[in-house]
PDB file of C-alpha atoms in Angstrom:
ATOM      1  CA  UNK A   1       4.237  26.263  31.488  1.00  0.00           C
ATOM      2  CA  UNK A   2       4.659  23.468  34.038  1.00  0.00           C
ATOM      3  CA  UNK A   3       5.336  20.961  31.248  1.00  0.00           C
ATOM      4  CA  UNK A   4       8.044  23.235  29.858  1.00  0.00           C
ATOM      5  CA  UNK A   5       9.610  23.599  33.308  1.00  0.00           C
ATOM      6  CA  UNK A   6       9.599  19.836  33.814  1.00  0.00           C
ATOM      7  CA  UNK A   7      11.275  19.253  30.435  1.00  0.00           C
ATOM      8  CA  UNK A   8      14.128  21.675  31.130  1.00  0.00           C
ATOM      9  CA  UNK A   9      17.314  20.220  32.594  1.00  0.00           C
ATOM     10  CA  UNK A  10      17.254  20.260  36.425  1.00  0.00           C
ATOM     11  CA  UNK A  11      20.512  22.197  36.696  1.00  0.00           C
ATOM     12  CA  UNK A  12      18.955  25.069  34.764  1.00  0.00           C
ATOM     13  CA  UNK A  13      15.638  25.227  36.577  1.00  0.00           C
ATOM     14  CA  UNK A  14      16.450  24.288  40.154  1.00  0.00           C
ATOM     15  CA  UNK A  15      19.817  25.973  40.626  1.00  0.00           C
ATOM     16  CA  UNK A  16      19.088  28.534  43.377  1.00  0.00           C
ATOM     17  CA  UNK A  17      15.414  28.436  42.461  1.00  0.00           C
ATOM     18  CA  UNK A  18      15.901  29.402  38.817  1.00  0.00           C
ATOM     19  CA  UNK A  19      13.194  31.334  36.993  1.00  0.00           C
ATOM     20  CA  UNK A  20      10.565  30.486  39.602  1.00  0.00           C
ATOM     21  CA  UNK A  21      12.582  32.161  42.370  1.00  0.00           C
ATOM     22  CA  UNK A  22      13.245  35.249  40.249  1.00  0.00           C
ATOM     23  CA  UNK A  23       9.578  35.620  39.339  1.00  0.00           C
ATOM     24  CA  UNK A  24       8.375  35.157  42.913  1.00  0.00           C
ATOM     25  CA  UNK A  25      10.969  37.654  44.139  1.00  0.00           C
ATOM     26  CA  UNK A  26       9.610  40.315  41.778  1.00  0.00           C
ATOM     27  CA  UNK A  27       6.069  39.794  43.063  1.00  0.00           C
ATOM     28  CA  UNK A  28       7.241  39.837  46.681  1.00  0.00           C
ATOM     29  CA  UNK A  29       9.208  43.050  46.106  1.00  0.00           C
ATOM     30  CA  UNK A  30       6.050  44.730  44.846  1.00  0.00           C
ATOM     31  CA  UNK A  31       4.137  43.708  47.977  1.00  0.00           C
ATOM     32  CA  UNK A  32       7.085  44.644  50.243  1.00  0.00           C
ATOM     33  CA  UNK A  33       7.517  48.109  48.774  1.00  0.00           C
ATOM     34  CA  UNK A  34       3.804  48.892  48.981  1.00  0.00           C
ATOM     35  CA  UNK A  35       3.690  47.506  52.536  1.00  0.00           C
ATOM     36  CA  UNK A  36       6.488  49.853  53.607  1.00  0.00           C
ATOM     37  CA  UNK A  37       4.524  52.826  52.313  1.00  0.00           C
ATOM     38  CA  UNK A  38       1.307  51.609  53.950  1.00  0.00           C
ATOM     39  CA  UNK A  39       2.997  51.053  57.334  1.00  0.00           C
ATOM     40  CA  UNK A  40       4.478  54.528  57.243  1.00  0.00           C
ATOM     41  CA  UNK A  41       1.041  55.982  56.385  1.00  0.00           C
ATOM     42  CA  UNK A  42      -0.465  54.097  59.346  1.00  0.00           C
ATOM     43  CA  UNK A  43       2.244  55.385  61.671  1.00  0.00           C
ATOM     44  CA  UNK A  44       1.765  58.938  60.375  1.00  0.00           C
ATOM     45  CA  UNK A  45      -2.038  58.779  60.779  1.00  0.00           C
ATOM     46  CA  UNK A  46      -2.809  62.078  62.474  1.00  0.00           C
ATOM     47  CA  UNK A  47      -4.038  61.766  66.040  1.00  0.00           C
ATOM     48  CA  UNK A  48      -4.457  57.987  66.046  1.00  0.00           C
ATOM     49  CA  UNK A  49      -1.021  56.779  67.098  1.00  0.00           C
ATOM     50  CA  UNK A  50       0.014  59.557  69.470  1.00  0.00           C
ATOM     51  CA  UNK A  51       3.350  59.761  67.680  1.00  0.00           C
ATOM     52  CA  UNK A  52       4.483  63.285  66.915  1.00  0.00           C
ATOM     53  CA  UNK A  53       7.775  62.500  65.143  1.00  0.00           C
ATOM     54  CA  UNK A  54       8.632  59.524  62.962  1.00  0.00           C
ATOM     55  CA  UNK A  55      11.979  58.419  61.611  1.00  0.00           C
ATOM     56  CA  UNK A  56      10.831  55.712  59.201  1.00  0.00           C
ATOM     57  CA  UNK A  57      12.894  53.130  61.119  1.00  0.00           C
ATOM     58  CA  UNK A  58      10.062  50.625  61.534  1.00  0.00           C
ATOM     59  CA  UNK A  59       8.803  50.954  57.962  1.00  0.00           C
ATOM     60  CA  UNK A  60      12.375  50.623  56.710  1.00  0.00           C
ATOM     61  CA  UNK A  61      12.573  47.208  58.327  1.00  0.00           C
ATOM     62  CA  UNK A  62       9.742  45.712  56.277  1.00  0.00           C
ATOM     63  CA  UNK A  63      11.537  42.955  54.380  1.00  0.00           C
ATOM     64  CA  UNK A  64      10.888  39.895  52.265  1.00  0.00           C
ATOM     65  CA  UNK A  65      12.416  36.538  53.130  1.00  0.00           C
ATOM     66  CA  UNK A  66      12.900  33.555  50.898  1.00  0.00           C
ATOM     67  CA  UNK A  67      11.641  30.365  52.479  1.00  0.00           C
ATOM     68  CA  UNK A  68      12.339  26.962  51.000  1.00  0.00           C
ATOM     69  CA  UNK A  69       9.617  24.395  51.361  1.00  0.00           C
ATOM     70  CA  UNK A  70      11.335  21.144  52.282  1.00  0.00           C
ATOM     71  CA  UNK A  71       8.182  19.032  52.385  1.00  0.00           C
ATOM     72  CA  UNK A  72       7.401  19.910  48.762  1.00  0.00           C
ATOM     73  CA  UNK A  73      10.048  20.956  46.296  1.00  0.00           C
ATOM     74  CA  UNK A  74       9.002  24.578  46.120  1.00  0.00           C
ATOM     75  CA  UNK A  75       9.690  28.230  46.767  1.00  0.00           C
ATOM     76  CA  UNK A  76       7.950  30.983  48.698  1.00  0.00           C
ATOM     77  CA  UNK A  77       8.601  34.497  49.881  1.00  0.00           C
ATOM     78  CA  UNK A  78       7.269  36.047  53.073  1.00  0.00           C
ATOM     79  CA  UNK A  79       6.840  39.774  53.667  1.00  0.00           C
ATOM     80  CA  UNK A  80       7.556  40.517  57.322  1.00  0.00           C
ATOM     81  CA  UNK A  81       9.210  43.022  59.647  1.00  0.00           C
ATOM     82  CA  UNK A  82      12.792  42.483  60.741  1.00  0.00           C
ATOM     83  CA  UNK A  83      12.981  42.197  64.553  1.00  0.00           C
ATOM     84  CA  UNK A  84      15.352  45.051  65.436  1.00  0.00           C
ATOM     85  CA  UNK A  85      15.508  46.985  68.676  1.00  0.00           C
ATOM     86  CA  UNK A  86      13.809  50.313  68.170  1.00  0.00           C
ATOM     87  CA  UNK A  87      16.106  53.325  68.649  1.00  0.00           C
ATOM     88  CA  UNK A  88      13.566  54.988  70.958  1.00  0.00           C
ATOM     89  CA  UNK A  89      14.674  52.535  73.642  1.00  0.00           C
ATOM     90  CA  UNK A  90      11.165  52.185  75.091  1.00  0.00           C
ATOM     91  CA  UNK A  91      10.718  49.189  77.355  1.00  0.00           C
ATOM     92  CA  UNK A  92       7.813  46.796  77.712  1.00  0.00           C
ATOM     93  CA  UNK A  93       8.029  44.100  80.384  1.00  0.00           C
ATOM     94  CA  UNK A  94      11.758  44.729  80.810  1.00  0.00           C
ATOM     95  CA  UNK A  95      12.409  44.220  77.107  1.00  0.00           C
ATOM     96  CA  UNK A  96      13.258  46.889  74.546  1.00  0.00           C
ATOM     97  CA  UNK A  97      10.470  47.333  72.006  1.00  0.00           C
ATOM     98  CA  UNK A  98      11.352  45.930  68.594  1.00  0.00           C
ATOM     99  CA  UNK A  99      10.218  46.970  65.134  1.00  0.00           C
ATOM    100  CA  UNK A 100       8.145  43.824  64.653  1.00  0.00           C
ATOM    101  CA  UNK A 101       6.326  44.537  67.943  1.00  0.00           C
ATOM    102  CA  UNK A 102       5.327  47.974  66.682  1.00  0.00           C
ATOM    103  CA  UNK A 103       4.237  46.611  63.308  1.00  0.00           C
ATOM    104  CA  UNK A 104       2.116  43.899  64.941  1.00  0.00           C
ATOM    105  CA  UNK A 105       0.401  46.409  67.224  1.00  0.00           C
ATOM    106  CA  UNK A 106      -0.261  48.656  64.231  1.00  0.00           C
ATOM    107  CA  UNK A 107      -1.744  45.740  62.258  1.00  0.00           C
ATOM    108  CA  UNK A 108      -3.831  44.113  64.995  1.00  0.00           C
ATOM    109  CA  UNK A 109      -4.243  46.808  67.623  1.00  0.00           C
ATOM    110  CA  UNK A 110      -4.034  46.375  71.384  1.00  0.00           C
ATOM    111  CA  UNK A 111      -6.050  47.248  74.469  1.00  0.00           C
ATOM    112  CA  UNK A 112      -4.676  50.807  74.339  1.00  0.00           C
ATOM    113  CA  UNK A 113      -4.205  51.319  70.586  1.00  0.00           C
ATOM    114  CA  UNK A 114      -6.741  50.908  67.794  1.00  0.00           C
ATOM    115  CA  UNK A 115      -5.791  48.683  64.882  1.00  0.00           C
ATOM    116  CA  UNK A 116      -4.435  50.526  61.845  1.00  0.00           C
ATOM    117  CA  UNK A 117      -3.999  47.614  59.403  1.00  0.00           C
ATOM    118  CA  UNK A 118      -1.294  48.069  56.826  1.00  0.00           C
ATOM    119  CA  UNK A 119      -0.225  44.601  55.603  1.00  0.00           C
ATOM    120  CA  UNK A 120      -3.522  42.821  54.942  1.00  0.00           C
ATOM    121  CA  UNK A 121      -5.056  45.717  52.973  1.00  0.00           C
ATOM    122  CA  UNK A 122      -1.873  46.093  50.934  1.00  0.00           C
ATOM    123  CA  UNK A 123      -1.803  42.392  50.109  1.00  0.00           C
ATOM    124  CA  UNK A 124      -5.500  42.400  49.220  1.00  0.00           C
ATOM    125  CA  UNK A 125      -5.162  45.402  46.907  1.00  0.00           C
ATOM    126  CA  UNK A 126      -1.897  44.353  45.215  1.00  0.00           C
ATOM    127  CA  UNK A 127      -2.181  40.539  45.065  1.00  0.00           C
ATOM    128  CA  UNK A 128      -3.578  40.395  41.528  1.00  0.00           C
ATOM    129  CA  UNK A 129      -0.935  42.807  40.251  1.00  0.00           C
ATOM    130  CA  UNK A 130       1.809  40.745  41.920  1.00  0.00           C
ATOM    131  CA  UNK A 131       0.436  37.519  40.407  1.00  0.00           C
ATOM    132  CA  UNK A 132       0.365  39.085  36.923  1.00  0.00           C
ATOM    133  CA  UNK A 133       3.952  40.279  37.406  1.00  0.00           C
ATOM    134  CA  UNK A 134       5.017  36.789  38.515  1.00  0.00           C
ATOM    135  CA  UNK A 135       3.294  35.187  35.516  1.00  0.00           C
ATOM    136  CA  UNK A 136       4.783  37.514  32.915  1.00  0.00           C
ATOM    137  CA  UNK A 137       8.273  37.302  34.445  1.00  0.00           C
ATOM    138  CA  UNK A 138       8.119  33.511  34.670  1.00  0.00           C
ATOM    139  CA  UNK A 139       6.931  33.103  31.078  1.00  0.00           C
ATOM    140  CA  UNK A 140       9.620  35.471  29.778  1.00  0.00           C
ATOM    141  CA  UNK A 141      12.376  33.732  31.788  1.00  0.00           C
ATOM    142  CA  UNK A 142      11.288  30.279  30.644  1.00  0.00           C
ATOM    143  CA  UNK A 143      11.227  31.426  27.014  1.00  0.00           C
ATOM    144  CA  UNK A 144      14.769  32.799  27.410  1.00  0.00           C
ATOM    145  CA  UNK A 145      15.944  29.497  28.907  1.00  0.00           C
ATOM    146  CA  UNK A 146      14.353  27.460  26.123  1.00  0.00           C
ATOM    147  CA  UNK A 147      15.947  29.655  23.429  1.00  0.00           C
ATOM    148  CA  UNK A 148      19.335  29.501  25.179  1.00  0.00           C
ATOM    149  CA  UNK A 149      19.228  25.708  25.458  1.00  0.00           C
ATOM    150  CA  UNK A 150      18.065  25.372  21.855  1.00  0.00           C
ATOM    151  CA  UNK A 151      20.963  27.538  20.685  1.00  0.00           C
ATOM    152  CA  UNK A 152      23.448  25.483  22.721  1.00  0.00           C
ATOM    153  CA  UNK A 153      22.120  22.263  21.194  1.00  0.00           C
ATOM    154  CA  UNK A 154      22.077  23.671  17.670  1.00  0.00           C
ATOM    155  CA  UNK A 155      18.282  23.542  17.362  1.00  0.00           C
ATOM    156  CA  UNK A 156      16.487  26.365  15.609  1.00  0.00           C
TER     157      UNK A 156
END
């Protein structure tokens, strides 16, 4: 697969990340979506968080970000929580609590709150499935590119 990628014209493969970016995005979306559900389950855990009503605001801010690797010509996606001020308006050290603060406390715990991990278990349970999805998507996209280029060059 790497040999095929190297033989393809650079404008086809590297433009905006090409098939590698698309494949990685599909795998990251799988992890992101499952992480949202897991965070909401952790927040809803009866009696452990002390929260009686949830809006889904924090879980809705679980996102994936594309990160370019400048030191090696590569791609990566990161699943994280967008830092947005929480609508509850609660303050901690004269600063409004943000969604990423809540998610971190849920994941790692604090002196007052037990840890209710949501991201690490999700990644551990879905990593193989995400890798398989990335592989199949990448192979299919590369095959499409090869056929398209062959058709443009009149090769059968």
